[in-house]
Amino acid sequence: MEYFIQQLINGISVGSIYALIALGYTMVYGIIKLINFAHGDVFMVGSFIGLYSARYLANAGFPPVVVLILSLVISMTISALLGITVERLAYKPLRKSTRIAALITAIGVSFLLEYTGVLILGPQAQGFPDIMDKKQYTLFGSSIQVESNQVMILLTTIILMIILQYIVRYTKTGKAMRAVSFDVEAARLMGINVDRTISATFAIGSALAAAAGVIFGMTYNSVDPLMGVMPGLKAFVAAVLGGIGSIPGALVGGLLLGTVETEISSLGFSSWRDGVAFAVLILILIFKPSGLFGKNVREKV
Amino acid sequence: MKKLNKNFWVGIIAALAFYGVVQVLLTTGIFTDVTRSMLLLIGVNIMLAVSLNLITGITGQFSIGHAGFMSVGAYTSAILTLDYNVPFVPAIIAGGLLAAVFGVLIGMPTLRLNGDYLAIATLGFGEIIRIIMLNTEYVGGASGLSGIPAKTTWTMLFLFTLITVVVINNFIGSTHGRACIAIRENEIAAEAMGINTTRYKIIAFTIGALFAGMAGGLSAHTFYVITPGSFNFLKSFEIIVMVVLGGLGSTAGSIVGAVFVTLLYTYLREFPEWRMIIYSIVLILMMIFRPSGLLGKTKFSLGKFGKKEAKANDAISENSAP
């Protein structure tokens, strides 16, 4: 039982990473119905920016908490700009074309980011600096251990979720985003600047992915230009699992997928981990295609 | 009908003439081994692209799992020739048939989904097939199978490619093909007209899987080695890229796309660092400036090459409610 709970705790930190990436997928899909395959690579870019800013700031002698917060902010800001640029240059000209053309473009952007990364940074993995001293906490006098990193990850995720909920529920941009995802044309008629709203969605999604990237670096201590592929795909699975287009769904889907994967690995089937993730995806798609929290949309004739 | 038959024979004769010229160039040694393996790769890719075009371009079912079928065919035929000494052609056909069985098995549950959900489900299945291969010791696990006899000759490959193109092209022109196109244009309307949409979707999916499996077998017998990693979703993407770049829904387009992508890939190998960057920029620019692909919806006929299909309506995967 204790072992199980220990794995659950470990799963939550992996799940938080998936959840943060999944949010970007889900928001973009909800608004322009595009599976943004380049999202996993924005996560990678965010991780690298986090790495360099953390290295620089730590050398400059800032205290660890400041280093963490500043690297998160820097990484999220630059990645948000990257998200907007990608959307403006690659996706916006395709707004009126077929879905498959947009999807191919997304794949193209994904390759472009990955291999530009390889070109500039080299293909080998780089060590992520330890921003915080790692401490182990023991819970309830039992053998269950929590690392300080895991606490940080959970805290960061929860804070970002609260900010996101605030933006989506209470700000003008958030209202516009919900309106556009509900009906683009009606939103436009109501005077909402659709292009700006879509850019904002990309910016927020990319910023969250960048935060996930920094967290990923802190957890696994190793980042490389191709690292975004699998987490990106898994996060998409998480988004579908929770119900694509639904923000709470992405959070629950990510955490669920993270814990399931960790449990599978801890049972000694780590090489089947990815397979289980995809099997979960297919089962969900077959039995409840709208996901756990998704709306059931009926096709009208 | 007479005209169609004439076009058909013109096409066959042109293809045979092409075969003859290449055969002469190969035997006289004007074409080097590098050119030869590139030709084989092009043939395999044509089979993959044309078969995926039947699923995605004609029937409108978006699949990102084509590499999975390819790997089933590749592994089956490789095991048959390696462990059971089965002759080459039956082994390739057996690989194709098993891939077709997988096509039915995967198609039955997933083809009820539409649009992006189907794409993701097929992607998931493709990855599951890869992970099963990765974890099965019998097929070599992560290191894959090696020492597969290089039995794919130019003649064999040409025959298989020709059969693929002819069978799929004739299928598209038949009643069944029309039904598939009707499903692509509007599934609900097709159903209302009495087309058994599920059945036709599965048929298209199975035929596509069959030829993808054969292509996999042929590629396994060209390059000595197969590993699970070479059949991941990036390979599936590559096939989709060929189909879309060539022109979704056009067999001729798929062939052109396959040739174009293979040549691009091969020639960019000289600039390894820039290869994928140039490739991705080409992809993005193509989609922005010519989203209908190189040939658009051009039909496969040498008689009047370049004639557009009458109702070029790219309503693929456009499932949004009115």
Coordinates of C-alpha atoms in Angstrom, one line a residue:
Chain A
M1 CA 0.0 0.0 0.0
E2 CA 2.8 2.4 0.9
Y3 CA 4.6 1.5 -2.2
F4 CA 1.4 2.2 -4.2
I5 CA 1.0 5.6 -2.6
Q6 CA 4.7 6.4 -3.2
Q7 CA 4.2 5.7 -6.9
L8 CA 1.1 7.7 -6.9
I9 CA 3.1 10.7 -5.6
N10 CA 5.7 10.1 -8.2
G11 CA 3.0 9.8 -10.8
I12 CA 1.5 13.2 -9.9
S13 CA 4.7 15.0 -10.9
V14 CA 4.9 13.3 -14.3
G15 CA 1.2 13.9 -14.6
S16 CA 1.6 17.6 -13.9
I17 CA 4.0 17.9 -16.8
Y18 CA 1.5 16.1 -19.1
A19 CA -1.3 18.2 -17.8
L20 CA 0.4 21.5 -18.5
I21 CA 1.3 20.5 -22.0
A22 CA -2.2 19.0 -22.6
L23 CA -3.7 22.3 -21.7
G24 CA -2.1 24.0 -24.7
Y25 CA -3.3 21.2 -27.0
T26 CA -6.8 21.4 -25.7
M27 CA -7.1 25.1 -25.9
V28 CA -5.7 25.3 -29.4
Y29 CA -7.9 22.4 -30.5
G30 CA -10.9 23.9 -28.9
I31 CA -10.4 27.2 -30.7
I32 CA -9.2 26.3 -34.2
K33 CA -9.7 22.5 -34.4
L34 CA -6.0 21.9 -35.1
I35 CA -3.9 19.2 -33.5
N36 CA -0.9 21.4 -33.0
F37 CA 1.9 18.8 -33.3
A38 CA 4.5 21.5 -32.8
H39 CA 3.3 22.0 -29.2
G40 CA 5.7 19.3 -27.9
D41 CA 8.5 21.2 -29.4
V42 CA 7.5 24.5 -27.8
F43 CA 7.8 22.5 -24.6
M44 CA 11.3 21.6 -25.6
V45 CA 12.2 25.2 -26.4
G46 CA 10.8 26.3 -23.1
S47 CA 12.9 23.8 -21.3
F48 CA 16.1 25.0 -23.0
I49 CA 15.3 28.7 -22.3
G50 CA 14.7 27.7 -18.7
L51 CA 18.0 25.9 -18.6
Y52 CA 20.0 28.8 -19.9
S53 CA 18.3 31.4 -17.8
A54 CA 18.6 29.2 -14.7
R55 CA 22.3 28.7 -15.4
Y56 CA 22.9 32.4 -15.9
L57 CA 20.8 33.6 -12.9
A58 CA 22.4 31.0 -10.6
N59 CA 25.8 32.2 -11.6
A60 CA 24.8 35.8 -11.0
G61 CA 24.2 34.8 -7.4
F62 CA 20.4 35.0 -7.0
P63 CA 18.7 32.9 -4.3
P64 CA 17.2 29.7 -5.5
V65 CA 13.5 30.7 -5.3
V66 CA 14.2 33.8 -7.3
V67 CA 16.1 31.8 -9.9
L68 CA 13.2 29.4 -10.2
I69 CA 10.5 32.1 -10.5
L70 CA 12.6 34.2 -12.9
S71 CA 13.5 31.3 -15.2
L72 CA 9.9 30.3 -15.3
V73 CA 8.8 33.8 -16.2
I74 CA 11.5 34.3 -18.8
S75 CA 10.9 30.9 -20.4
M76 CA 7.1 31.4 -20.4
T77 CA 7.4 34.8 -22.0
I78 CA 9.8 33.9 -24.8
S79 CA 7.8 30.7 -25.5
A80 CA 4.6 32.7 -25.6
L81 CA 6.2 34.9 -28.2
L82 CA 7.4 31.9 -30.1
G83 CA 3.8 30.5 -30.1
I84 CA 2.4 33.7 -31.4
T85 CA 5.1 33.8 -34.2
V86 CA 4.4 30.3 -35.2
E87 CA 0.7 30.9 -35.3
R88 CA 1.1 34.1 -37.3
L89 CA 3.6 32.8 -39.8
A90 CA 2.5 29.2 -40.3
Y91 CA -1.1 28.6 -39.2
K92 CA -2.8 31.9 -40.0
P93 CA -2.4 31.7 -43.8
L94 CA -4.1 28.3 -43.6
R95 CA -7.1 29.4 -41.6
K96 CA -9.3 28.8 -44.6
S97 CA -7.7 25.7 -46.0
T98 CA -8.3 22.1 -45.3
R99 CA -7.6 20.6 -41.9
I100 CA -5.1 18.1 -43.3
A101 CA -3.1 21.0 -44.8
A102 CA -3.0 22.7 -41.4
L103 CA -1.9 19.4 -39.8
I104 CA 0.9 18.9 -42.3
T105 CA 2.0 22.4 -41.6
A106 CA 2.0 21.6 -37.9
I107 CA 4.2 18.6 -38.5
G108 CA 6.5 20.8 -40.6
V109 CA 6.8 23.4 -37.8
S110 CA 7.5 20.6 -35.4
F111 CA 10.4 19.3 -37.5
L112 CA 11.6 22.8 -38.0
L113 CA 11.8 23.5 -34.3
E114 CA 13.4 20.2 -33.5
Y115 CA 16.1 20.3 -36.1
T116 CA 16.8 24.0 -35.6
G117 CA 17.4 22.9 -32.0
V118 CA 19.7 20.2 -33.2
L119 CA 21.6 22.6 -35.4
I120 CA 22.1 25.2 -32.8
L121 CA 22.4 23.2 -29.6
G122 CA 23.7 19.9 -30.9
P123 CA 21.9 16.6 -30.7
Q124 CA 23.4 15.5 -27.3
A125 CA 21.5 15.9 -24.1
Q126 CA 22.4 18.7 -21.7
G127 CA 22.3 18.6 -17.9
F128 CA 19.7 20.9 -16.3
P129 CA 21.1 22.8 -13.3
D130 CA 19.8 21.9 -9.9
I131 CA 17.9 25.1 -9.1
M132 CA 16.9 24.0 -5.6
D133 CA 18.6 21.8 -3.1
K134 CA 16.9 18.4 -3.2
K135 CA 15.4 17.5 0.1
Q136 CA 13.5 14.4 1.0
Y137 CA 10.6 14.6 3.3
T138 CA 9.1 11.6 5.0
L139 CA 5.3 11.6 5.4
F140 CA 3.4 10.4 8.4
G141 CA 6.3 8.6 9.9
S142 CA 5.9 5.9 7.2
S143 CA 8.3 5.1 4.4
I144 CA 6.6 7.3 1.9
Q145 CA 8.9 10.0 0.7
V146 CA 8.3 13.3 -1.0
E147 CA 11.0 15.2 -2.7
S148 CA 11.2 18.9 -2.5
N149 CA 11.1 19.1 -6.3
Q150 CA 7.8 17.2 -6.3
V151 CA 6.3 19.7 -3.9
M152 CA 7.6 22.6 -6.1
I153 CA 6.1 21.0 -9.2
L154 CA 2.7 20.5 -7.7
L155 CA 2.7 24.1 -6.3
T156 CA 3.8 25.5 -9.7
T157 CA 1.1 23.5 -11.5
I158 CA -1.6 24.5 -9.1
I159 CA -0.7 28.2 -9.2
L160 CA -0.6 28.2 -13.0
M161 CA -4.0 26.4 -13.1
I162 CA -5.5 29.0 -10.8
I163 CA -4.1 31.8 -13.0
L164 CA -5.4 30.0 -16.1
Q165 CA -8.8 29.6 -14.6
Y166 CA -8.9 33.3 -13.7
I167 CA -7.9 34.3 -17.2
V168 CA -10.4 32.1 -18.9
R169 CA -13.3 32.8 -16.6
Y170 CA -12.9 36.4 -15.7
T171 CA -10.9 38.4 -18.1
K172 CA -12.0 39.9 -21.4
T173 CA -9.5 37.8 -23.4
G174 CA -10.8 34.6 -21.6
K175 CA -14.4 35.5 -22.5
A176 CA -13.4 36.1 -26.1
M177 CA -11.6 32.8 -26.2
R178 CA -14.6 30.9 -25.0
A179 CA -16.8 32.8 -27.4
V180 CA -14.5 32.0 -30.4
S181 CA -14.3 28.3 -29.5
F182 CA -18.1 28.2 -29.2
D183 CA -18.7 29.8 -32.6
V184 CA -16.1 31.7 -34.6
E185 CA -18.5 33.5 -36.9
A186 CA -20.9 34.6 -34.2
A187 CA -17.9 35.8 -32.1
R188 CA -16.7 37.9 -35.1
L189 CA -20.1 39.4 -35.6
M190 CA -20.1 40.4 -31.9
G191 CA -17.0 42.4 -32.5
I192 CA -14.4 40.0 -31.1
N193 CA -11.0 40.3 -32.7
V194 CA -10.8 36.6 -33.7
D195 CA -7.1 36.7 -34.8
R196 CA -6.0 38.4 -31.6
T197 CA -7.9 35.9 -29.6
I198 CA -6.3 32.9 -31.4
S199 CA -2.9 34.5 -30.9
A200 CA -3.7 34.9 -27.2
T201 CA -4.6 31.2 -27.0
F202 CA -1.4 30.2 -28.6
A203 CA 0.5 32.5 -26.3
I204 CA -1.1 31.0 -23.1
G205 CA -0.8 27.4 -24.3
S206 CA 2.9 27.9 -25.2
A207 CA 3.6 29.6 -21.9
L208 CA 2.1 26.6 -20.1
A209 CA 4.2 24.2 -22.2
A210 CA 7.3 26.2 -21.4
A211 CA 6.5 26.0 -17.7
A212 CA 6.1 22.2 -18.2
G213 CA 9.5 22.3 -19.9
V214 CA 11.2 23.9 -16.9
I215 CA 9.6 21.5 -14.6
F216 CA 10.6 18.6 -16.8
G217 CA 14.2 19.8 -16.7
M218 CA 14.1 20.0 -12.9
T219 CA 12.7 16.5 -12.6
Y220 CA 14.8 14.6 -15.1
N221 CA 17.9 16.9 -15.2
S222 CA 18.5 16.2 -18.8
V223 CA 17.1 18.0 -21.9
D224 CA 17.7 17.5 -25.6
P225 CA 16.2 18.9 -28.8
L226 CA 14.1 15.9 -29.6
M227 CA 12.8 15.5 -26.1
G228 CA 9.4 17.1 -27.0
V229 CA 8.2 14.3 -29.3
M230 CA 7.0 11.7 -26.8
P231 CA 5.8 14.0 -24.0
G232 CA 4.0 16.0 -26.7
L233 CA 2.2 12.9 -28.0
K234 CA 1.4 11.7 -24.5
A235 CA 0.0 15.0 -23.6
F236 CA -2.2 14.8 -26.5
V237 CA -3.4 11.5 -25.3
A238 CA -4.0 13.1 -22.0
A239 CA -6.0 15.9 -23.6
V240 CA -8.2 13.3 -25.5
L241 CA -8.6 11.3 -22.3
G242 CA -9.9 14.3 -20.4
G243 CA -12.0 15.4 -23.3
I244 CA -10.4 17.6 -25.9
G245 CA -11.4 21.2 -25.6
S246 CA -12.0 21.0 -21.9
I247 CA -9.5 22.6 -19.5
P248 CA -10.3 20.6 -16.3
G249 CA -10.3 17.6 -18.6
A250 CA -6.7 18.2 -19.6
L251 CA -5.7 18.5 -16.0
V252 CA -7.4 15.3 -14.9
G253 CA -6.3 13.5 -18.1
G254 CA -2.7 14.5 -17.5
L255 CA -2.6 13.5 -13.9
L256 CA -4.4 10.2 -14.7
L257 CA -2.1 9.3 -17.5
G258 CA 0.9 10.2 -15.4
T259 CA -0.1 8.0 -12.5
V260 CA -1.1 5.1 -14.7
E261 CA 2.3 5.2 -16.4
T262 CA 4.2 5.4 -13.2
E263 CA 2.3 2.5 -11.7
I264 CA 2.9 0.4 -14.9
S265 CA 6.7 1.2 -14.7
S266 CA 6.9 0.4 -11.0
L267 CA 5.3 -3.0 -11.7
G268 CA 8.3 -3.7 -14.0
F269 CA 6.7 -3.1 -17.3
S270 CA 8.4 0.1 -18.1
S271 CA 9.0 -0.9 -21.8
W272 CA 5.3 -1.3 -22.2
R273 CA 4.6 2.1 -20.6
D274 CA 4.0 4.0 -23.9
G275 CA 1.9 1.1 -25.2
V276 CA -0.4 1.3 -22.2
A277 CA -0.8 5.0 -22.8
F278 CA -1.9 4.5 -26.3
A279 CA -4.1 1.5 -25.3
V280 CA -5.9 3.8 -22.8
L281 CA -6.3 6.3 -25.6
I282 CA -7.9 3.8 -28.0
L283 CA -10.2 2.4 -25.3
I284 CA -11.4 6.0 -24.5
L285 CA -11.9 6.8 -28.1
I286 CA -13.9 3.6 -28.7
F287 CA -16.1 3.8 -25.7
K288 CA -16.3 7.5 -24.9
P289 CA -14.8 9.5 -27.8
S290 CA -15.7 12.8 -26.2
G291 CA -13.4 12.0 -23.2
L292 CA -14.1 12.1 -19.5
F293 CA -15.1 15.7 -19.4
G294 CA -15.9 16.4 -23.1
K295 CA -19.2 17.7 -24.5
N296 CA -21.0 15.3 -26.6
V297 CA -21.4 17.0 -29.9
R298 CA -24.0 15.6 -32.3
E299 CA -23.4 16.0 -36.0
K300 CA -26.2 17.9 -37.6
V301 CA -27.4 17.1 -41.1
Chain B
M1 CA -15.7 2.7 -71.6
K2 CA -13.6 2.4 -74.7
K3 CA -11.7 5.5 -73.8
L4 CA -11.0 4.3 -70.3
N5 CA -9.6 1.1 -71.7
K6 CA -7.4 2.9 -74.1
N7 CA -6.0 5.1 -71.4
F8 CA -5.4 2.0 -69.3
W9 CA -3.3 0.3 -71.9
V10 CA -1.4 3.5 -72.7
G11 CA -0.5 3.7 -69.1
I12 CA 0.6 0.1 -68.9
I13 CA 2.7 0.4 -72.0
A14 CA 4.3 3.6 -70.8
A15 CA 5.1 1.9 -67.5
L16 CA 6.6 -1.1 -69.2
A17 CA 8.7 1.1 -71.4
F18 CA 10.0 2.9 -68.3
Y19 CA 10.8 -0.5 -66.8
G20 CA 12.7 -1.6 -69.9
V21 CA 14.8 1.6 -70.1
V22 CA 15.7 1.4 -66.4
Q23 CA 16.4 -2.4 -66.7
V24 CA 18.8 -1.6 -69.6
L25 CA 20.5 1.2 -67.7
L26 CA 20.9 -1.1 -64.7
T27 CA 22.4 -4.1 -66.6
T28 CA 24.7 -1.9 -68.6
G29 CA 25.9 -0.4 -65.3
I30 CA 25.0 3.2 -66.2
F31 CA 22.9 3.2 -63.0
T32 CA 25.0 2.6 -60.0
D33 CA 24.0 0.7 -56.9
V34 CA 23.1 4.0 -55.2
T35 CA 20.7 4.8 -58.0
R36 CA 19.3 1.3 -57.8
S37 CA 18.6 1.4 -54.1
M38 CA 17.0 4.8 -54.6
L39 CA 14.8 3.4 -57.3
L40 CA 13.8 0.6 -54.9
L41 CA 13.0 3.1 -52.2
I42 CA 10.9 5.1 -54.6
G43 CA 8.9 2.0 -55.6
V44 CA 8.2 1.1 -52.0
N45 CA 7.2 4.7 -51.2
I46 CA 4.9 4.8 -54.3
M47 CA 3.2 1.7 -53.0
L48 CA 2.8 3.2 -49.5
A49 CA 1.6 6.6 -50.8
V50 CA -0.9 5.1 -53.3
S51 CA -2.3 2.8 -50.7
L52 CA -2.7 5.5 -48.1
N53 CA -4.2 7.7 -50.8
L54 CA -7.0 5.2 -51.1
I55 CA -7.7 5.5 -47.4
T56 CA -7.2 9.2 -46.9
G57 CA -7.5 10.8 -50.3
I58 CA -10.4 8.8 -51.7
T59 CA -12.4 7.5 -48.7
G60 CA -11.5 10.6 -46.6
Q61 CA -10.5 8.6 -43.6
F62 CA -7.5 10.2 -42.0
S63 CA -5.0 7.5 -40.9
I64 CA -1.6 8.1 -39.2
G65 CA -1.0 4.4 -38.7
H66 CA 0.2 3.3 -42.1
A67 CA 3.7 2.6 -40.9
G68 CA 2.1 0.0 -38.5
F69 CA 0.7 -2.0 -41.4
M70 CA 4.0 -1.6 -43.2
S71 CA 5.8 -3.1 -40.2
V72 CA 3.4 -6.0 -39.9
G73 CA 4.2 -6.9 -43.5
A74 CA 7.9 -6.3 -43.1
Y75 CA 8.2 -8.5 -40.0
T76 CA 5.9 -11.3 -41.3
S77 CA 7.7 -11.7 -44.6
A78 CA 11.2 -11.3 -43.0
I79 CA 10.4 -14.1 -40.5
L80 CA 9.0 -16.3 -43.3
T81 CA 12.1 -16.0 -45.4
L82 CA 14.5 -16.1 -42.5
D83 CA 13.1 -18.9 -40.4
Y84 CA 10.9 -20.9 -42.6
N85 CA 12.7 -20.6 -46.0
V86 CA 9.5 -19.5 -47.7
P87 CA 10.1 -18.3 -51.3
F88 CA 10.2 -14.5 -51.7
V89 CA 6.9 -13.8 -53.5
P90 CA 4.7 -15.9 -51.2
A91 CA 6.4 -14.4 -48.2
I92 CA 5.6 -10.8 -49.4
I93 CA 2.0 -11.8 -50.2
A94 CA 1.7 -13.4 -46.8
G95 CA 3.0 -10.2 -45.2
G96 CA 0.5 -8.2 -47.1
L97 CA -2.4 -10.5 -46.1
L98 CA -1.5 -10.4 -42.4
A99 CA -1.4 -6.6 -42.6
A100 CA -4.8 -6.7 -44.3
V101 CA -6.1 -8.8 -41.3
F102 CA -4.7 -6.2 -39.0
G103 CA -6.4 -3.6 -41.2
V104 CA -9.8 -5.3 -40.6
L105 CA -9.1 -5.7 -36.9
I106 CA -8.0 -2.1 -36.4
G107 CA -10.6 -0.7 -38.9
M108 CA -13.7 -2.3 -37.3
P109 CA -13.5 -0.4 -34.0
T110 CA -11.8 2.8 -35.1
L111 CA -13.6 3.6 -38.4
R112 CA -16.7 4.6 -36.4
L113 CA -14.7 7.6 -35.3
N114 CA -14.3 10.5 -37.6
G115 CA -11.8 13.2 -38.5
D116 CA -9.2 13.9 -35.9
Y117 CA -10.3 11.2 -33.5
L118 CA -9.7 8.5 -36.2
A119 CA -6.3 10.0 -36.9
I120 CA -5.3 9.8 -33.3
A121 CA -6.7 6.3 -32.9
T122 CA -4.8 5.0 -35.9
L123 CA -1.7 6.8 -34.6
G124 CA -2.2 4.9 -31.3
F125 CA -2.6 1.6 -33.0
G126 CA 0.5 2.2 -35.1
E127 CA 2.5 2.9 -32.0
I128 CA 1.1 -0.1 -30.2
I129 CA 2.2 -2.4 -33.0
R130 CA 5.6 -0.8 -32.8
I131 CA 5.8 -1.3 -29.0
I132 CA 4.7 -4.9 -29.3
M133 CA 7.5 -5.5 -31.8
L134 CA 9.9 -3.7 -29.5
N135 CA 9.0 -6.0 -26.6
T136 CA 8.9 -9.3 -28.5
E137 CA 12.2 -11.2 -28.2
Y138 CA 11.2 -13.5 -31.1
V139 CA 11.4 -10.6 -33.6
G140 CA 14.6 -9.2 -32.1
G141 CA 13.2 -6.6 -29.7
A142 CA 14.8 -3.2 -30.1
S143 CA 17.6 -4.3 -32.4
G144 CA 15.1 -5.8 -34.8
L145 CA 15.8 -8.4 -37.4
S146 CA 18.9 -8.4 -39.5
G147 CA 20.4 -10.5 -42.2
I148 CA 17.2 -10.5 -44.2
P149 CA 18.2 -11.7 -47.7
A150 CA 18.2 -8.8 -50.2
K151 CA 15.8 -10.5 -52.6
T152 CA 13.9 -7.4 -53.8
T153 CA 15.0 -6.9 -57.4
W154 CA 14.1 -4.1 -59.7
T155 CA 11.9 -6.4 -61.7
M156 CA 10.0 -7.7 -58.6
L157 CA 9.6 -4.2 -57.2
F158 CA 8.4 -2.9 -60.5
L159 CA 5.8 -5.6 -60.8
F160 CA 4.5 -5.1 -57.3
T161 CA 4.3 -1.4 -57.7
L162 CA 2.5 -1.7 -61.0
I163 CA 0.0 -4.2 -59.5
T164 CA -0.6 -1.8 -56.6
V165 CA -1.2 1.2 -58.8
V166 CA -3.4 -0.8 -61.3
V167 CA -5.5 -2.5 -58.6
I168 CA -6.0 0.6 -56.6
N169 CA -6.7 2.8 -59.6
N170 CA -9.2 0.4 -61.0
F171 CA -10.8 0.1 -57.6
I172 CA -11.2 3.9 -57.5
G173 CA -12.8 3.8 -60.9
S174 CA -15.3 1.0 -60.0
T175 CA -18.6 1.2 -58.3
H176 CA -16.9 0.6 -55.0
G177 CA -14.5 3.4 -55.5
R178 CA -17.4 5.7 -56.3
A179 CA -19.0 4.7 -53.0
C180 CA -15.7 5.5 -51.2
I181 CA -15.6 9.0 -52.9
A182 CA -19.2 9.5 -51.9
I183 CA -18.2 8.8 -48.3
R184 CA -15.4 11.3 -48.5
E185 CA -17.7 14.0 -49.9
N186 CA -20.4 13.6 -47.4
E187 CA -20.8 10.6 -45.2
I188 CA -24.4 11.2 -44.1
A189 CA -25.5 11.8 -47.7
A190 CA -23.7 8.6 -48.8
E191 CA -25.5 6.6 -46.1
A192 CA -28.8 8.1 -47.2
M193 CA -28.1 7.0 -50.8
G194 CA -27.9 3.4 -49.5
I195 CA -24.1 3.1 -49.3
N196 CA -23.0 0.8 -46.5
T197 CA -20.4 3.3 -45.2
T198 CA -18.9 1.2 -42.5
R199 CA -18.3 -1.7 -45.0
Y200 CA -16.7 0.5 -47.6
K201 CA -14.5 2.3 -45.1
I202 CA -13.3 -1.1 -43.9
I203 CA -12.8 -2.3 -47.4
A204 CA -10.7 0.7 -48.3
F205 CA -8.7 0.4 -45.1
T206 CA -8.1 -3.3 -45.7
I207 CA -6.9 -2.8 -49.3
G208 CA -4.7 0.0 -48.1
A209 CA -3.2 -2.1 -45.3
L210 CA -2.7 -5.0 -47.8
F211 CA -0.5 -3.0 -50.1
A212 CA 1.3 -1.2 -47.2
G213 CA 2.1 -4.7 -45.8
M214 CA 3.5 -5.8 -49.2
A215 CA 5.5 -2.5 -49.4
G216 CA 6.9 -3.3 -45.9
G217 CA 8.0 -6.7 -47.0
L218 CA 9.7 -5.4 -50.1
S219 CA 11.5 -2.8 -48.1
A220 CA 12.6 -5.4 -45.6
H221 CA 14.1 -7.4 -48.4
T222 CA 15.9 -4.4 -49.8
F223 CA 17.7 -3.0 -46.8
Y224 CA 18.7 -6.2 -44.9
V225 CA 17.6 -4.8 -41.5
I226 CA 14.3 -3.9 -39.9
T227 CA 13.9 -2.3 -36.5
P228 CA 10.7 -1.2 -34.7
G229 CA 12.1 2.3 -34.7
S230 CA 11.9 2.6 -38.4
F231 CA 8.2 2.1 -38.4
N232 CA 7.2 4.8 -35.8
F233 CA 4.7 7.5 -36.3
L234 CA 7.2 9.7 -38.1
K235 CA 7.3 7.2 -40.9
S236 CA 3.5 7.4 -41.0
F237 CA 3.8 11.2 -41.2
E238 CA 6.3 10.8 -44.1
I239 CA 3.7 8.8 -46.0
I240 CA 1.0 11.3 -45.4
V241 CA 3.3 14.1 -46.5
M242 CA 3.9 12.2 -49.8
V243 CA 0.2 11.9 -50.4
V244 CA -0.7 15.5 -49.5
L245 CA 2.3 17.0 -51.3
G246 CA 1.4 15.1 -54.4
G247 CA -2.3 16.0 -54.2
L248 CA -4.8 14.3 -51.9
G249 CA -7.2 12.1 -53.8
S250 CA -5.1 11.6 -56.9
T251 CA -3.2 8.4 -57.6
A252 CA -0.9 10.2 -60.0
G253 CA -0.3 12.8 -57.3
S254 CA 0.6 10.2 -54.8
I255 CA 3.2 8.8 -57.2
V256 CA 4.6 12.2 -57.9
G257 CA 4.6 13.0 -54.2
A258 CA 6.4 9.7 -53.3
V259 CA 9.1 10.4 -56.0
F260 CA 9.4 14.0 -54.9
V261 CA 9.8 13.3 -51.2
T262 CA 12.2 10.4 -51.7
L263 CA 14.4 12.4 -54.0
L264 CA 14.3 15.4 -51.6
Y265 CA 15.2 13.1 -48.7
T266 CA 18.0 11.4 -50.6
Y267 CA 19.6 14.6 -52.0
L268 CA 19.3 16.4 -48.8
R269 CA 21.4 13.7 -47.2
E270 CA 24.5 15.6 -48.3
F271 CA 23.6 18.3 -45.9
P272 CA 22.8 16.3 -42.8
E273 CA 22.4 19.2 -40.5
W274 CA 20.2 21.2 -42.8
R275 CA 18.3 18.2 -44.2
M276 CA 15.3 18.2 -41.9
I277 CA 15.2 22.0 -41.7
I278 CA 15.0 22.4 -45.5
Y279 CA 12.5 19.5 -45.6
S280 CA 10.2 21.2 -43.0
I281 CA 10.4 24.6 -44.7
V282 CA 9.5 23.0 -48.0
L283 CA 6.5 21.3 -46.2
I284 CA 5.3 24.5 -44.6
L285 CA 5.7 26.6 -47.8
M286 CA 4.0 24.0 -49.9
M287 CA 1.0 23.9 -47.6
I288 CA 0.7 27.7 -47.5
F289 CA 1.1 28.3 -51.2
R290 CA -0.2 25.2 -52.8
P291 CA -2.3 23.3 -50.3
S292 CA -3.9 21.1 -53.0
G293 CA -0.5 19.5 -53.7
L294 CA 1.7 19.3 -56.7
L295 CA -0.9 17.8 -59.0
G296 CA -4.1 18.8 -57.2
K297 CA -6.9 16.4 -58.1
T298 CA -5.4 15.4 -61.5
K299 CA -6.6 12.0 -62.6
F300 CA -4.4 9.2 -63.6
S301 CA -4.4 9.2 -67.3
L302 CA -1.5 9.7 -69.7
G303 CA -3.8 10.4 -72.6
K304 CA -4.9 13.8 -71.3
F305 CA -2.4 14.4 -68.6
G306 CA -3.3 17.4 -66.5
K307 CA -7.0 17.4 -67.0
K308 CA -8.7 18.4 -63.7
E309 CA -11.5 16.3 -62.2
A310 CA -14.8 18.0 -62.9
K311 CA -15.8 18.7 -59.3
A312 CA -12.7 19.5 -57.5
N313 CA -14.1 19.8 -54.1
D314 CA -11.7 19.4 -51.3
A315 CA -14.2 18.7 -48.6
I316 CA -11.9 16.2 -46.9
S317 CA -12.4 15.8 -43.2
E318 CA -14.6 18.8 -43.1
N319 CA -17.0 17.6 -40.5
S320 CA -18.0 20.9 -39.0
A321 CA -21.8 21.2 -38.6
P322 CA -23.4 23.7 -40.9

